[in-house]
Amino acid sequence: MNLFDIKDPSFLKKLSDKELKALASDIRSFLIENIPKTGGHLSSNLGTIELIIALHYVFDSPEDAFIFDVGHQAYTHKILTGRINEFSTLRHTDGLSGYINYQESPHDQWESGHSGTSLSALMGILYAKHIKKEAGEGIAIIGDASITNGMSFEALNLLGTDKNVKGIIILNDNEMSISRSVGSFSMALTRFRSMKLFIKMKRFWQIVLPKFILNFLGRVKRGLRGFFQRQNIFEDMGYMYVGPTDGHDIKGLIYNLQRMKKIKKSVVFHIITEKGKGHFEAEQDKIGTFHGVSKQGEPKKIGISWSELISLNMDALQEHVKTFVVMPAMAVGAHFMEFSKKYPDRYIDVGIAEEHAATMAASLAHQGIPVFLPLYATFAQRAFDQILNDIARSNHHVVIGIDRAGIVGEDGSTHQGLFDVSMFYLMPHVVITMPYNEKEVSELLYYGFMKQNNPFVMRYPRGVVASSPKVEDIKFEEIEPVWTVLEQGKEIVLISYGPSLDLLKAVKQDLKLDAMIVNARFIKPIDEDMMHQLARLGKPILVYEELANSGSLYPQILKFMAKNAYKNQMLEMSITEQVVEHGFYHDMLKKHQMDFDAVKNILKDYVI
Ligand SMILES: Cc1ncc(C[n+]2csc(CCOP(=O)(O)OP(=O)(O)O)c2C)c(N)n1
């Protein structure tokens, strides 16, 4: 069939087993061919094609609600709900979102982007249906890594014994998070997976044996499973447990899902899938390189990512101080795979567990261990309480690396790093910094570990830095916690931090503006001596921050100006009360009046 003719999933119900298989194969070819053209989540989506076909075959979306955890594995759902024509715009500005998106379709019933929300959302949907007396099932699709998240356990704890509602939890087990799944829950699932052997055996015997013998073997299988799997955590928690089952066998999936529709109890349906199925390299990938792929044919970026630079610096720093790294599931994106191999006894991947990571880091620091906690800005929000209460309140010396700070681009609204400065600003004892360039990375990191006893935050963006240093060439120099003047000027003062300073420099040059450019690399506390000097110039002051402005540097500067009765004209550029959607970085800067033209537009009035 022509995938481009699909308007909604109703056509599926009429398809034969063979046609459903052919459909899966067409979708797989489409995804393999097209995801690399736009960039996107390749492996997770190749693993869920049969499951999503079976779900739409058995259930009636949107009356039956599908809740995709994270939402990065739902491309087949997008195709079956009539969005294939927009796939060429996937993750592009004003194009199709890479995640579930309320604006796109009534079939998109839960938006998240952050892992571990699906089971709580499931309970919300089930209770809403119960209260409103609405028909329909609630089905959560959650990966074996996301189910280990603290939030997932909080919901699992409740739903299993709840007599008011019944939910279906599909545990999509591919043994992988972005990299390999970690921890004892993952080990428990491995134990269940030992039954996988039976799945393979079953497929073979189904072909060669008559049905009555198969039924008999089925009973033997259940008996053997009972013997091997005396304990099952889900059954112990009150769920019916079905599985493990081959998640690529559409017929088997349909059979089981139809059974689940009939039962009254909440159920965990454990399916085994292969991440990257049908794409040779993605199937082999046990590191996570194919979890998300970037757009094919993009010009090769010169230099390395900020994350990689930080990890190289952390490696070099080990000469001076032996640090421990607590990594919540982002080893690949944060470029800590090499570090983890080199210092296995000083590194732990704790899985998708930002709250746990923060408290564990606090506890390590309390024991006198120098500790680095790398968090993506957006995921750090998860650990707000743990950072505030366990790290900041108690003034523990944890160095927190805030990765993907600022606008992140194609991942979109759930992943923007816009709130970390506001979040850390309100926390006692926390020092917040952002390096302008490679040299400042080394200086600030060294300062954070060697010269600080407070919680120390160093934030860095998603982009790239020009040079790619060798670990042995990285030098650490001591700095004072002060701002620096990058460029002198007399008519206006421009304050910012991080690579945004380059934007200000470029506008200054373009306008031939007589502006002073100040690098506020210590965002908190502000450099009051420097602020007095700047304010006394009596010139306008512009503060440019690529983040949400409430509680950021600008309000602190305003407070300082008011307290000291300075009357300079104050100007601000930042993101105010707006959601920044997915799209290319520069488009988003433009859309939110933060780009070169926008800065130029404001500063042109100050050219003399
Ligand atoms: C709170 C949070 N932390 C980290 C991430 C980054 N992340 C996105 S997908 C993913 C792995 C998910 O693995 P799993 O749930 O097993 O699904 P799979 O991709 O294997 O299908 C991670 C760590 C996130 N989305 N949310």
Coordinates of N, CA and C and ligand atoms in Angstrom, one line a residue, residues 41 44 48 69-70 72-73 113-115 142-147 149 172 174 176-178 181 275 291 328-330 352 354 379 382 415, ligand 1:
H41 N 15.2 10.3 16.1 CA 15.4 9.1 16.9 C 15.3 7.9 16.0
S44 N 15.1 3.7 18.4 CA 13.9 3.4 19.2 C 12.7 3.3 18.3
T48 N 9.8 -0.1 17.5 CA 8.4 -0.1 17.9 C 7.3 -0.2 16.8
D69 N 5.9 7.0 26.6 CA 6.9 7.6 27.6 C 8.0 8.3 26.8
V70 N 8.4 9.4 27.2 CA 9.4 10.3 26.5 C 8.7 10.8 25.2
H72 N 9.7 9.7 22.1 CA 10.7 9.7 21.0 C 10.6 8.5 20.1
Q73 N 9.7 7.5 20.5 CA 9.6 6.2 19.8 C 8.3 6.1 19.0
G113 N 8.6 14.3 26.6 CA 10.0 14.6 26.3 C 10.9 14.2 27.4
H114 N 10.4 14.3 28.6 CA 11.2 13.8 29.8 C 10.7 12.4 30.1
S115 N 11.7 11.6 30.5 CA 11.4 10.2 30.8 C 10.6 9.9 32.1
I142 N 6.2 2.1 27.6 CA 7.3 2.6 28.3 C 8.5 1.7 28.1
G143 N 9.7 2.2 28.0 CA 10.9 1.4 27.8 C 11.5 0.9 29.1
D144 N 12.4 -0.1 28.9 CA 12.9 -0.8 30.1 C 13.8 0.1 30.9
A145 N 14.3 1.2 30.3 CA 15.1 2.2 31.1 C 14.2 3.2 31.8
S146 N 13.2 3.6 31.0 CA 12.3 4.6 31.6 C 11.5 4.1 32.8
I147 N 11.2 2.8 32.8 CA 10.4 2.2 33.8 C 11.2 2.2 35.1
N149 N 12.8 4.7 36.2 CA 12.8 6.1 36.7 C 12.0 6.1 38.0
N172 N 8.3 -2.0 26.9 CA 9.1 -2.3 25.7 C 10.5 -2.5 26.0
N174 N 14.2 -3.5 25.3 CA 15.2 -3.7 24.3 C 16.6 -3.8 24.9
M176 N 18.1 -1.7 26.3 CA 18.9 -0.4 26.1 C 18.1 0.8 26.7
S177 N 18.9 1.7 27.3 CA 18.5 3.0 27.5 C 19.0 3.8 26.2
I178 N 19.7 4.9 26.4 CA 20.4 5.3 25.2 C 21.6 4.4 25.0
S181 N 21.0 -0.4 29.5 CA 20.2 -0.2 30.7 C 21.1 -0.6 31.9
K275 N 16.2 -2.8 19.5 CA 16.4 -1.4 19.1 C 17.2 -1.4 17.8
H291 N 20.9 5.9 18.6 CA 19.6 6.3 19.4 C 19.0 7.5 18.7
P328 N 23.7 10.6 35.1 CA 22.4 10.0 34.9 C 22.0 9.7 33.4
A329 N 22.5 8.6 32.9 CA 22.0 8.0 31.7 C 22.5 8.8 30.4
M330 N 23.3 9.8 30.5 CA 23.6 10.6 29.3 C 25.1 10.4 28.9
I352 N 18.3 6.6 34.3 CA 17.5 7.9 34.2 C 17.0 8.2 35.6
E354 N 17.8 11.4 37.7 CA 18.5 12.7 38.1 C 18.3 13.0 39.6
F379 N 17.0 18.4 32.1 CA 16.7 17.3 33.0 C 17.1 17.6 34.5
R382 N 14.4 18.2 36.9 CA 13.8 17.0 37.7 C 14.4 16.9 39.1
H415 N 12.9 20.2 25.8 CA 14.3 20.0 26.0 C 15.1 21.3 26.1
Ligands
LIG1 C1 14.3 12.8 32.8 C2 15.0 12.4 31.5 N1 16.3 12.1 31.6 C3 17.0 11.7 30.4 C4 16.4 11.7 29.2 C5 17.1 11.4 28.0 N2 16.6 10.1 27.3 C6 15.8 10.1 26.3 S1 15.4 8.6 25.8 C7 16.4 7.9 26.9 C8 16.5 6.4 27.0 C9 15.1 5.8 27.1 O1 15.3 4.4 27.1 P1 14.0 3.5 27.2 O2 13.0 4.0 28.1 O3 14.5 2.1 27.4 O4 13.5 3.6 25.7 P2 14.1 3.1 24.3 O5 14.7 4.4 23.7 O6 15.2 2.1 24.6 O7 13.0 2.6 23.5 C10 17.0 8.9 27.7 C11 17.9 8.6 28.8 C12 15.0 12.0 29.2 N3 14.3 12.1 28.1 N4 14.4 12.4 30.4

